[in-house]
Tab-separated table of C-alpha atoms in Angstrom:
chain	number	residue	atom	x	y	z
A	1	ASP	CA	-15.440	-11.795	-1.554
A	2	THR	CA	-13.866	-11.656	-4.754
A	3	GLY	CA	-11.226	-9.087	-3.766
A	4	VAL	CA	-10.217	-5.753	-5.363
A	5	SER	CA	-9.828	-5.819	-9.084
A	6	GLN	CA	-8.332	-3.515	-11.437
A	7	ASP	CA	-8.349	-3.003	-15.117
A	8	PRO	CA	-6.254	-3.254	-17.278
A	9	ARG	CA	-3.278	-4.838	-15.603
A	10	HIS	CA	-0.837	-3.500	-18.136
A	11	LYS	CA	-1.070	-0.197	-20.203
A	12	ILE	CA	1.548	1.097	-22.653
A	13	THR	CA	0.854	4.479	-24.042
A	14	LYS	CA	2.874	7.280	-25.744
A	15	ARG	CA	3.429	10.388	-24.148
A	16	GLY	CA	0.989	13.031	-24.552
A	17	GLN	CA	-1.926	10.326	-24.582
A	18	ASN	CA	-4.719	9.992	-22.019
A	19	VAL	CA	-5.232	6.958	-20.113
A	20	THR	CA	-7.928	5.724	-17.794
A	21	PHE	CA	-7.792	3.011	-15.154
A	22	ARG	CA	-10.564	1.142	-13.407
A	23	CYS	CA	-10.922	0.036	-9.927
A	24	ASP	CA	-13.653	-2.228	-8.660
A	25	PRO	CA	-13.565	-2.534	-4.911
A	26	ILE	CA	-14.782	-5.254	-2.536
A	27	SER	CA	-18.586	-5.097	-2.517
A	28	GLU	CA	-19.908	-2.995	0.342
A	29	HIS	CA	-16.701	-1.418	0.991
A	30	ASN	CA	-17.300	2.302	1.325
A	31	ARG	CA	-13.888	3.644	1.082
A	32	LEU	CA	-11.653	3.490	-2.023
A	33	TYR	CA	-8.060	4.628	-2.375
A	34	TRP	CA	-5.472	5.302	-5.175
A	35	TYR	CA	-1.718	4.926	-4.652
A	36	ARG	CA	1.152	5.120	-7.059
A	37	GLN	CA	4.357	2.963	-6.715
A	38	THR	CA	7.190	3.436	-8.608
A	39	LEU	CA	10.283	1.031	-9.022
A	40	GLY	CA	12.219	0.459	-5.549
A	41	GLN	CA	9.831	2.745	-3.520
A	42	GLY	CA	6.718	2.074	-1.240
A	43	PRO	CA	3.140	3.014	-2.481
A	44	GLU	CA	2.375	6.788	-2.321
A	45	PHE	CA	-1.035	8.038	-1.471
A	46	LEU	CA	-2.762	9.866	-4.187
A	47	THR	CA	-6.503	10.106	-3.232
A	48	TYR	CA	-9.456	8.343	-1.376
A	49	PHE	CA	-13.248	8.414	-1.552
A	50	GLN	CA	-15.787	7.649	0.990
A	51	ASN	CA	-18.854	6.422	-1.171
A	52	GLU	CA	-18.801	8.985	-4.088
A	53	ALA	CA	-17.232	11.917	-2.300
A	54	GLN	CA	-13.323	12.473	-2.732
A	55	LEU	CA	-12.234	13.352	0.712
A	56	GLU	CA	-8.472	13.819	0.289
A	57	LYS	CA	-6.110	14.336	-2.547
A	58	SER	CA	-2.324	14.261	-2.207
A	59	ARG	CA	-0.177	17.065	-3.597
A	60	LEU	CA	1.161	14.314	-5.812
A	61	LEU	CA	-2.055	14.572	-7.677
A	62	SER	CA	-1.248	17.064	-10.160
A	63	ASP	CA	-3.892	18.910	-12.605
A	64	ARG	CA	-3.493	16.278	-15.024
A	65	PHE	CA	-4.913	13.503	-12.794
A	66	SER	CA	-8.527	13.091	-12.039
A	67	ALA	CA	-10.458	10.321	-10.009
A	68	GLU	CA	-13.994	9.774	-9.901
A	69	ARG	CA	-16.430	7.428	-7.967
A	70	PRO	CA	-19.630	8.242	-9.494
A	71	LYS	CA	-22.115	5.865	-7.783
A	72	GLY	CA	-19.883	4.960	-4.715
A	73	SER	CA	-18.891	1.639	-6.240
A	74	PHE	CA	-16.222	1.534	-8.975
A	75	SER	CA	-13.704	4.084	-9.482
A	76	THR	CA	-11.693	5.574	-12.532
A	77	LEU	CA	-8.381	7.187	-12.487
A	78	GLU	CA	-7.649	9.362	-15.544
A	79	ILE	CA	-4.089	10.602	-16.463
A	80	GLN	CA	-4.342	13.345	-19.174
A	81	ARG	CA	-1.335	14.397	-21.375
A	82	THR	CA	0.695	11.471	-19.860
A	83	GLU	CA	4.398	12.053	-19.233
A	84	GLN	CA	7.378	9.576	-19.004
A	85	GLY	CA	7.502	10.430	-15.233
A	86	ASP	CA	3.984	8.842	-14.878
A	87	SER	CA	5.264	5.459	-15.449
A	88	ALA	CA	4.517	3.455	-12.421
A	89	MET	CA	2.104	0.981	-10.957
A	90	TYR	CA	-1.136	2.393	-9.959
A	91	LEU	CA	-2.701	0.547	-6.883
A	92	CYS	CA	-6.231	0.517	-5.877
A	93	ALA	CA	-7.494	-0.358	-2.152
A	94	SER	CA	-10.666	-0.389	-0.418
A	95	SER	CA	-11.941	-0.716	3.173
A	96	LEU	CA	-15.076	-0.842	5.136
A	97	ALA	CA	-15.081	2.336	7.431
A	98	LEU	CA	-15.724	1.010	10.974
A	99	LEU	CA	-15.273	2.582	14.370
A	100	GLY	CA	-11.641	1.738	15.074
A	101	ALA	CA	-9.141	0.530	12.666
A	102	ASP	CA	-9.728	0.232	9.013
A	103	THR	CA	-7.833	-2.399	6.976
A	104	GLN	CA	-7.233	-1.457	3.411
A	105	TYR	CA	-7.137	-4.373	0.892
A	106	PHE	CA	-5.176	-3.933	-2.180
A	107	GLY	CA	-5.629	-4.852	-5.885
A	108	PRO	CA	-3.149	-6.208	-8.085
A	109	GLY	CA	-2.370	-2.952	-9.761
A	110	THR	CA	-2.182	-1.333	-13.008
A	111	ARG	CA	1.378	-1.082	-14.421
A	112	LEU	CA	1.688	2.005	-16.729
A	113	THR	CA	4.505	2.582	-19.166
A	114	VAL	CA	4.721	5.825	-20.910
A	115	LEU	CA	6.984	5.817	-23.843
B	1	ALA	CA	3.569	14.643	9.085
B	2	GLN	CA	4.143	11.050	9.581
B	3	SER	CA	7.005	9.068	8.039
B	4	VAL	CA	8.358	5.537	8.101
B	5	THR	CA	11.878	4.479	7.686
B	6	GLN	CA	12.707	0.717	6.969
B	7	LEU	CA	16.594	0.041	7.489
B	8	GLY	CA	17.938	-2.223	5.017
B	9	SER	CA	16.636	-2.394	1.319
B	10	HIS	CA	17.610	-5.747	1.146
B	11	VAL	CA	17.896	-8.417	4.050
B	12	SER	CA	19.215	-12.096	3.415
B	13	VAL	CA	18.733	-14.942	5.822
B	14	SER	CA	19.200	-18.734	5.677
B	15	GLU	CA	16.172	-20.901	5.565
B	16	GLY	CA	15.184	-21.745	9.126
B	17	ALA	CA	16.854	-18.661	10.424
B	18	LEU	CA	15.256	-15.691	12.490
B	19	VAL	CA	13.700	-13.042	10.043
B	20	LEU	CA	14.083	-9.363	11.526
B	21	LEU	CA	12.734	-6.625	9.534
B	22	ARG	CA	13.308	-3.168	10.907
B	23	CYS	CA	10.577	-0.278	10.844
B	24	ASN	CA	10.900	3.000	12.658
B	25	TYR	CA	8.033	5.597	12.166
B	26	SER	CA	7.254	9.418	13.131
B	27	SER	CA	3.928	10.389	14.132
B	28	SER	CA	2.315	13.346	15.761
B	29	VAL	CA	-0.501	11.194	17.291
B	30	PRO	CA	-0.712	7.652	18.356
B	31	PRO	CA	-0.241	5.806	15.177
B	32	TYR	CA	-1.684	2.808	13.713
B	33	LEU	CA	1.033	0.590	12.163
B	34	PHE	CA	0.921	-1.982	9.303
B	35	TRP	CA	2.926	-4.593	7.558
B	36	TYR	CA	2.061	-5.625	4.140
B	37	VAL	CA	3.718	-8.096	1.936
B	38	GLN	CA	4.135	-7.987	-1.961
B	39	TYR	CA	5.042	-11.019	-3.944
B	40	PRO	CA	6.034	-10.638	-7.502
B	41	ASN	CA	3.263	-9.355	-9.789
B	42	GLN	CA	0.802	-9.454	-6.991
B	43	GLY	CA	-1.052	-6.526	-4.808
B	44	LEU	CA	0.009	-5.903	-1.265
B	45	GLN	CA	-1.387	-8.522	1.350
B	46	LEU	CA	-1.734	-7.362	5.009
B	47	LEU	CA	0.370	-9.306	7.249
B	48	LEU	CA	-0.543	-7.683	10.553
B	49	LYS	CA	-1.619	-4.628	12.155
B	50	TYR	CA	-1.304	-2.622	15.454
B	51	THR	CA	-4.090	-0.508	16.533
B	52	THR	CA	-4.540	-0.075	20.427
B	53	GLY	CA	-3.994	-2.457	23.145
B	54	ALA	CA	-1.373	-5.419	23.230
B	55	THR	CA	1.748	-4.247	21.853
B	56	LEU	CA	2.810	-7.621	20.514
B	57	VAL	CA	0.740	-8.464	17.307
B	58	LYS	CA	0.438	-11.768	15.669
B	59	GLY	CA	-0.173	-12.041	11.916
B	60	ILE	CA	-0.350	-14.471	9.266
B	61	ASN	CA	2.348	-16.912	8.100
B	62	GLY	CA	4.084	-17.096	11.562
B	63	PHE	CA	4.858	-13.344	11.455
B	64	GLU	CA	4.692	-10.932	14.545
B	65	ALA	CA	5.622	-7.411	15.428
B	66	GLU	CA	6.053	-5.510	18.654
B	67	PHE	CA	4.953	-1.866	18.862
B	68	LYS	CA	7.548	-0.020	21.081
B	69	LYS	CA	6.450	3.486	21.576
B	70	SER	CA	9.655	4.683	23.339
B	71	GLU	CA	11.789	3.442	20.390
B	72	THR	CA	9.028	4.541	17.751
B	73	SER	CA	9.543	1.007	16.238
B	74	PHE	CA	7.474	-1.784	14.926
B	75	HIS	CA	9.996	-4.390	13.743
B	76	LEU	CA	8.689	-7.534	12.159
B	77	THR	CA	9.971	-11.008	13.153
B	78	LYS	CA	9.501	-14.770	12.245
B	79	PRO	CA	11.217	-17.368	14.245
B	80	SER	CA	12.091	-19.560	11.286
B	81	ALA	CA	12.283	-18.531	7.719
B	82	HIS	CA	10.755	-20.408	4.656
B	83	MET	CA	11.669	-20.174	1.205
B	84	SER	CA	8.129	-18.912	0.422
B	85	ASP	CA	8.857	-15.832	2.690
B	86	ALA	CA	10.952	-14.361	-0.014
B	87	ALA	CA	9.175	-11.267	-1.061
B	88	GLU	CA	8.971	-7.409	-0.495
B	89	TYR	CA	7.951	-6.164	2.791
B	90	PHE	CA	6.291	-2.711	3.572
B	91	CYS	CA	5.604	-1.121	6.895
B	92	ALA	CA	3.010	1.549	6.854
B	93	VAL	CA	1.732	4.346	9.269
B	94	SER	CA	-1.694	5.928	9.763
B	95	GLU	CA	-2.595	8.885	11.906
B	96	GLY	CA	-6.325	8.384	11.088
B	97	GLY	CA	-7.040	4.795	12.208
B	98	GLY	CA	-6.345	3.284	8.834
B	99	ALA	CA	-9.067	5.538	7.358
B	100	ASP	CA	-6.676	8.066	5.826
B	101	GLY	CA	-3.999	7.427	3.102
B	102	LEU	CA	-1.379	5.190	4.495
B	103	THR	CA	2.211	6.314	4.613
B	104	PHE	CA	4.529	3.537	3.402
B	105	GLY	CA	8.276	2.848	3.944
B	106	LYS	CA	10.495	2.210	0.921
B	107	GLY	CA	10.285	-1.533	1.573
B	108	THR	CA	12.678	-4.404	2.469
B	109	HIS	CA	13.305	-7.325	-0.094
B	110	LEU	CA	13.656	-10.415	1.784
B	111	ILE	CA	15.986	-12.945	0.230
B	112	ILE	CA	15.989	-16.602	1.773
B	113	GLN	CA	19.078	-18.539	1.202
B	114	PRO	CA	18.855	-22.248	0.885
């Protein structure tokens, strides 16, 4: 169990550019989640997948955001035409769906700075 | 819709003193409740969780929390604080057994005074 990994750990971009982040979940975890955390706030849910299916999207996920999990393993989160308000820590979590309580395990996050 | 309120954005205690971090929730169904800890430049680590059954839940590093339905609370405690407990603590609620997106509070920064 190597834990949830995210790449890159830091990304600095200029306003208007596109960025893509990658998340590798714990192997055999079938659920994968994306959250956004801004300074001084708790994480806010963006979207989640069960295997390759995107099951829920938050209203926070604007049209400029898209997430994929093509083979049910790693996932990517793309932000198009970045804005300064997109600056945040983007967290990925994974869990193994079982009857009863799931536990979400979080990665270290990707910190995005939009200049 | 569920929500979480953490009272006190900063809590300061002396080393060896009792730690009490407050969390109140709102949920339309029986909730699942979680406490996570975040150290600087690290991801969130699960401290403990309440699902069903016993209302007093024990977690890692000597922390525990008690689910009180009548008070809609899930406060986190530790009898004796250590310097290593200094971190950001987040309470979270799930209405989907933890399988849905969690709703987090704003966090409480725990400061340990020597």
